[in-house]
Amino acid sequence: MRTLISAFAALLGLNIALALSPQCLREADLLFSAPRVQNHITEVTTRDSVPIDHVAIFHRIGGENGMPCVIEAAPIGGVSITPLDSFMVRHAQDSLIAARVSCPFNAPATISRALAFVGRPYDFYFTPSPDSIYCSELVLLSYRSYSDEPLFSPIPMSFRNAQGVIPDFWLRHYGAIGQDVPEGEPGSNPAALFADSLIQVISF
C-alpha cells in the first residue's frame, strides 16, 4: 500500500503535505517526510517502500487546543521543538505522511521523554550514544509501552545501495573522522521505522 501511495503521488505530482491537518493529529503521532529526489539517506535505506528520510513527533504546546508543533532531531538545530507550520514550509517540496502507533502506549510520557532530549545536538554519525541524537533514534528512545518496554527495537544499519555497494559519500563521511562505515551496527532509520508493523498511516 505504501508503495502505491508513493507512486500515486509521484504520478499526479501531489504534495502530500497539503492533505495534512492538525485537527487529524493526536499527541505522539508521527510525521514522515518522503523527499521527491533521492538523497544520501534514501539511497541506502529504501528498497521497495516509500523513500523516507526524516521523522518527527507531533506535540501540542499547551494542551488539546495548544499550538501544534513537532519534536524532531534535525541537522540544523539538533533536537528541538518546531511549529508545525514552519515544519511544513521546510518540507514543502517533500511529501509528508502522518502515522500513528497502533498499539496502546502512554502518549504523555512519550512526549515527556522526547522533550527531555531537546537541546541535544544532532548525531551526524548515527552512534548509539544519546549524547547526540538523530531523528529515528529520538523515536526509539521516546516510545515505550505501559510496562516500560521499548516499542521499537534497533536494527542492523546498512549503508549499501540497491547494488550492494557502500556509496563513496558514506566512505568519505566516516573516513573524515577516521572510522569505518558502521555497517551492521545496531541503529535505526526513518524508512525502516515507517515500515514497522506498529505504524499505521492516517493521512497522506
mmCIF file of C-alpha atoms in Angstrom:
data_model
loop_
_atom_site.group_PDB
_atom_site.id
_atom_site.type_symbol
_atom_site.label_atom_id
_atom_site.label_comp_id
_atom_site.label_asym_id
_atom_site.label_seq_id
_atom_site.Cartn_x
_atom_site.Cartn_y
_atom_site.Cartn_z
ATOM 1 C CA MET A 1 0.000 0.000 0.000
ATOM 2 C CA ARG A 2 2.778 2.405 0.904
ATOM 3 C CA THR A 3 4.478 1.820 -2.453
ATOM 4 C CA LEU A 4 1.149 2.634 -4.135
ATOM 5 C CA ILE A 5 0.875 5.842 -2.077
ATOM 6 C CA SER A 6 4.285 6.955 -3.276
ATOM 7 C CA ALA A 7 3.654 6.006 -6.905
ATOM 8 C CA PHE A 8 0.239 7.675 -6.981
ATOM 9 C CA ALA A 9 1.595 10.892 -5.516
ATOM 10 C CA ALA A 10 4.510 10.935 -7.934
ATOM 11 C CA LEU A 11 2.217 10.282 -10.885
ATOM 12 C CA LEU A 12 -0.035 13.217 -10.066
ATOM 13 C CA GLY A 13 2.722 15.494 -8.775
ATOM 14 C CA LEU A 14 0.866 15.868 -5.491
ATOM 15 C CA ASN A 15 2.345 17.492 -2.417
ATOM 16 C CA ILE A 16 1.084 15.111 0.227
ATOM 17 C CA ALA A 17 1.737 17.719 2.907
ATOM 18 C CA LEU A 18 -1.319 19.622 1.682
ATOM 19 C CA ALA A 19 -3.549 16.802 2.936
ATOM 20 C CA LEU A 20 -2.298 17.133 6.493
ATOM 21 C CA SER A 21 -4.453 18.923 9.021
ATOM 22 C CA PRO A 22 -3.558 19.496 12.692
ATOM 23 C CA GLN A 23 -7.126 18.541 13.570
ATOM 24 C CA CYS A 24 -6.476 14.953 12.486
ATOM 25 C CA LEU A 25 -3.364 14.600 14.635
ATOM 26 C CA ARG A 26 -3.060 13.309 18.188
ATOM 27 C CA GLU A 27 -0.255 13.670 20.702
ATOM 28 C CA ALA A 28 2.732 11.498 19.742
ATOM 29 C CA ASP A 29 1.569 10.859 16.183
ATOM 30 C CA LEU A 30 4.480 10.704 13.752
ATOM 31 C CA LEU A 31 5.164 12.756 10.640
ATOM 32 C CA PHE A 32 7.339 11.110 8.000
ATOM 33 C CA SER A 33 8.984 13.057 5.192
ATOM 34 C CA ALA A 34 9.358 11.490 1.749
ATOM 35 C CA PRO A 35 11.650 13.591 -0.483
ATOM 36 C CA ARG A 36 10.892 13.803 -4.194
ATOM 37 C CA VAL A 37 14.565 13.474 -5.100
ATOM 38 C CA GLN A 38 16.782 10.677 -3.826
ATOM 39 C CA ASN A 39 19.446 11.706 -1.337
ATOM 40 C CA HIS A 40 22.288 10.026 0.544
ATOM 41 C CA ILE A 41 19.863 8.729 3.192
ATOM 42 C CA THR A 42 17.199 7.285 0.913
ATOM 43 C CA GLU A 43 19.834 5.788 -1.403
ATOM 44 C CA VAL A 44 20.807 3.290 1.296
ATOM 45 C CA THR A 45 17.628 2.909 3.354
ATOM 46 C CA THR A 46 14.906 2.470 0.736
ATOM 47 C CA ARG A 47 14.221 -0.680 -1.221
ATOM 48 C CA ASP A 48 10.580 -1.321 -2.160
ATOM 49 C CA SER A 49 8.797 1.202 0.041
ATOM 50 C CA VAL A 50 8.296 4.953 0.298
ATOM 51 C CA PRO A 51 11.674 6.800 0.304
ATOM 52 C CA ILE A 52 11.518 8.261 3.821
ATOM 53 C CA ASP A 53 14.392 10.435 5.097
ATOM 54 C CA HIS A 54 13.018 12.081 8.260
ATOM 55 C CA VAL A 55 10.543 11.529 11.086
ATOM 56 C CA ALA A 56 9.182 13.938 13.721
ATOM 57 C CA ILE A 57 6.879 13.611 16.738
ATOM 58 C CA PHE A 58 3.642 15.637 16.880
ATOM 59 C CA HIS A 59 3.008 17.655 20.049
ATOM 60 C CA ARG A 60 0.628 20.453 21.060
ATOM 61 C CA ILE A 61 2.189 23.010 23.378
ATOM 62 C CA GLY A 62 -0.412 23.998 25.946
ATOM 63 C CA GLY A 63 -2.724 21.017 25.735
ATOM 64 C CA GLU A 64 -5.564 19.963 23.458
ATOM 65 C CA ASN A 65 -6.128 23.414 21.963
ATOM 66 C CA GLY A 66 -2.496 24.455 22.092
ATOM 67 C CA MET A 67 -0.057 25.314 19.330
ATOM 68 C CA PRO A 68 0.683 22.351 17.033
ATOM 69 C CA CYS A 69 4.398 21.580 16.864
ATOM 70 C CA VAL A 70 6.796 18.729 16.250
ATOM 71 C CA ILE A 71 9.683 17.489 18.342
ATOM 72 C CA GLU A 72 12.455 16.470 15.987
ATOM 73 C CA ALA A 73 16.171 15.787 15.687
ATOM 74 C CA ALA A 74 17.436 17.654 12.625
ATOM 75 C CA PRO A 75 20.894 18.553 11.258
ATOM 76 C CA ILE A 76 20.204 22.233 11.883
ATOM 77 C CA GLY A 77 19.169 22.797 15.491
ATOM 78 C CA GLY A 78 19.597 19.275 16.839
ATOM 79 C CA VAL A 79 16.701 18.095 18.986
ATOM 80 C CA SER A 80 14.234 20.962 19.029
ATOM 81 C CA ILE A 81 10.574 21.968 19.064
ATOM 82 C CA THR A 82 9.402 23.289 15.698
ATOM 83 C CA PRO A 83 5.991 24.885 14.981
ATOM 84 C CA LEU A 84 4.045 22.613 12.657
ATOM 85 C CA ASP A 85 3.550 25.329 10.042
ATOM 86 C CA SER A 86 7.308 26.003 9.944
ATOM 87 C CA PHE A 87 7.962 22.272 9.673
ATOM 88 C CA MET A 88 5.570 22.006 6.722
ATOM 89 C CA VAL A 89 7.130 25.004 4.984
ATOM 90 C CA ARG A 90 10.556 23.426 5.361
ATOM 91 C CA HIS A 91 9.222 20.245 3.780
ATOM 92 C CA ALA A 92 7.108 21.978 1.134
ATOM 93 C CA GLN A 93 8.950 20.119 -1.640
ATOM 94 C CA ASP A 94 8.520 16.758 0.090
ATOM 95 C CA SER A 95 5.562 14.502 0.783
ATOM 96 C CA LEU A 96 4.531 14.410 4.440
ATOM 97 C CA ILE A 97 2.783 11.316 5.759
ATOM 98 C CA ALA A 98 1.068 11.251 9.144
ATOM 99 C CA ALA A 99 1.114 7.970 11.031
ATOM 100 C CA ARG A 100 0.035 6.601 14.385
ATOM 101 C CA VAL A 101 1.368 3.882 16.666
ATOM 102 C CA SER A 102 -1.264 1.149 16.551
ATOM 103 C CA CYS A 103 -0.688 -0.394 19.987
ATOM 104 C CA PRO A 104 -1.533 1.058 23.422
ATOM 105 C CA PHE A 105 1.160 3.301 24.887
ATOM 106 C CA ASN A 106 1.414 6.301 27.194
ATOM 107 C CA ALA A 107 1.482 9.307 24.855
ATOM 108 C CA PRO A 108 2.079 11.975 27.574
ATOM 109 C CA ALA A 109 5.051 10.007 28.938
ATOM 110 C CA THR A 110 6.360 9.613 25.402
ATOM 111 C CA ILE A 111 6.197 13.359 24.844
ATOM 112 C CA SER A 112 7.894 13.991 28.192
ATOM 113 C CA ARG A 113 10.755 11.689 27.254
ATOM 114 C CA ALA A 114 11.135 13.357 23.839
ATOM 115 C CA LEU A 115 11.101 16.831 25.395
ATOM 116 C CA ALA A 116 13.849 15.799 27.810
ATOM 117 C CA PHE A 117 16.206 15.453 24.814
ATOM 118 C CA VAL A 118 15.554 18.974 23.499
ATOM 119 C CA GLY A 119 18.835 20.839 23.211
ATOM 120 C CA ARG A 120 20.983 17.828 22.395
ATOM 121 C CA PRO A 121 22.987 18.048 19.159
ATOM 122 C CA TYR A 122 22.237 16.106 16.011
ATOM 123 C CA ASP A 123 24.145 12.860 15.548
ATOM 124 C CA PHE A 124 25.689 13.022 12.076
ATOM 125 C CA TYR A 125 27.360 9.638 12.566
ATOM 126 C CA PHE A 126 24.359 7.636 13.858
ATOM 127 C CA THR A 127 26.005 6.342 17.014
ATOM 128 C CA PRO A 128 24.102 4.590 19.841
ATOM 129 C CA SER A 129 25.037 7.269 22.393
ATOM 130 C CA PRO A 130 22.159 9.556 23.486
ATOM 131 C CA ASP A 131 24.623 12.446 23.879
ATOM 132 C CA SER A 132 23.737 13.306 20.264
ATOM 133 C CA ILE A 133 20.583 12.066 18.568
ATOM 134 C CA TYR A 134 19.261 11.527 15.040
ATOM 135 C CA CYS A 135 15.610 11.581 14.005
ATOM 136 C CA SER A 136 14.561 7.935 14.196
ATOM 137 C CA GLU A 137 16.732 7.411 17.276
ATOM 138 C CA LEU A 138 14.622 10.043 19.059
ATOM 139 C CA VAL A 139 11.557 7.902 18.365
ATOM 140 C CA LEU A 140 13.229 4.715 19.597
ATOM 141 C CA LEU A 141 14.298 6.451 22.802
ATOM 142 C CA SER A 142 10.912 8.074 23.474
ATOM 143 C CA TYR A 143 8.258 5.440 22.720
ATOM 144 C CA ARG A 144 7.712 2.803 25.384
ATOM 145 C CA SER A 145 4.852 0.523 26.371
ATOM 146 C CA TYR A 146 2.851 0.849 29.585
ATOM 147 C CA SER A 147 5.154 -1.844 31.010
ATOM 148 C CA ASP A 148 8.134 0.391 30.120
ATOM 149 C CA GLU A 149 9.375 -1.784 27.257
ATOM 150 C CA PRO A 150 10.668 -0.084 24.077
ATOM 151 C CA LEU A 151 8.048 -0.131 21.320
ATOM 152 C CA PHE A 152 10.673 -0.143 18.592
ATOM 153 C CA SER A 153 13.914 -2.100 18.525
ATOM 154 C CA PRO A 154 17.223 -1.211 16.884
ATOM 155 C CA ILE A 155 18.024 -2.885 13.585
ATOM 156 C CA PRO A 156 21.364 -3.620 11.906
ATOM 157 C CA MET A 157 22.253 -0.464 9.989
ATOM 158 C CA SER A 158 23.112 -0.769 6.311
ATOM 159 C CA PHE A 159 24.892 1.811 4.198
ATOM 160 C CA ARG A 160 24.685 -0.229 0.996
ATOM 161 C CA ASN A 161 22.700 0.886 -2.040
ATOM 162 C CA ALA A 162 20.460 -1.276 -4.211
ATOM 163 C CA GLN A 163 23.553 -2.704 -5.895
ATOM 164 C CA GLY A 164 25.013 -3.785 -2.554
ATOM 165 C CA VAL A 165 27.757 -1.158 -2.658
ATOM 166 C CA ILE A 166 28.566 1.393 0.037
ATOM 167 C CA PRO A 167 28.492 4.764 -1.809
ATOM 168 C CA ASP A 168 31.582 6.964 -1.793
ATOM 169 C CA PHE A 169 29.674 9.604 0.189
ATOM 170 C CA TRP A 170 29.488 7.346 3.255
ATOM 171 C CA LEU A 171 33.075 6.145 2.875
ATOM 172 C CA ARG A 172 34.246 9.767 2.864
ATOM 173 C CA HIS A 173 31.819 10.758 5.638
ATOM 174 C CA TYR A 174 33.217 8.250 8.112
ATOM 175 C CA GLY A 175 36.740 8.368 6.740
ATOM 176 C CA ALA A 176 36.871 12.064 7.683
ATOM 177 C CA ILE A 177 36.734 11.060 11.356
ATOM 178 C CA GLY A 178 38.989 8.043 10.953
ATOM 179 C CA GLN A 179 36.225 5.457 11.324
ATOM 180 C CA ASP A 180 34.892 2.620 9.231
ATOM 181 C CA VAL A 181 31.313 2.779 7.996
ATOM 182 C CA PRO A 182 29.298 1.138 10.838
ATOM 183 C CA GLU A 183 27.732 -1.439 8.541
ATOM 184 C CA GLY A 184 25.663 -3.925 10.556
ATOM 185 C CA GLU A 185 25.900 -1.979 13.805
ATOM 186 C CA PRO A 186 22.631 -1.520 15.772
ATOM 187 C CA GLY A 187 20.687 1.622 14.936
ATOM 188 C CA SER A 188 17.622 2.768 13.039
ATOM 189 C CA ASN A 189 16.440 4.784 10.077
ATOM 190 C CA PRO A 190 13.143 6.523 9.300
ATOM 191 C CA ALA A 191 12.300 4.257 6.336
ATOM 192 C CA ALA A 192 12.582 1.119 8.457
ATOM 193 C CA LEU A 193 10.544 2.780 11.193
ATOM 194 C CA PHE A 194 7.832 3.662 8.680
ATOM 195 C CA ALA A 195 7.704 0.013 7.594
ATOM 196 C CA ASP A 196 7.327 -1.256 11.173
ATOM 197 C CA SER A 197 4.175 -3.273 11.810
ATOM 198 C CA LEU A 198 3.156 -0.886 14.627
ATOM 199 C CA ILE A 199 2.987 2.110 12.257
ATOM 200 C CA GLN A 200 -0.428 2.913 10.798
ATOM 201 C CA VAL A 201 -0.763 5.610 8.120
ATOM 202 C CA ILE A 202 -3.573 8.033 8.969
ATOM 203 C CA SER A 203 -3.156 10.862 6.420
ATOM 204 C CA PHE A 204 -1.282 11.376 3.183
#
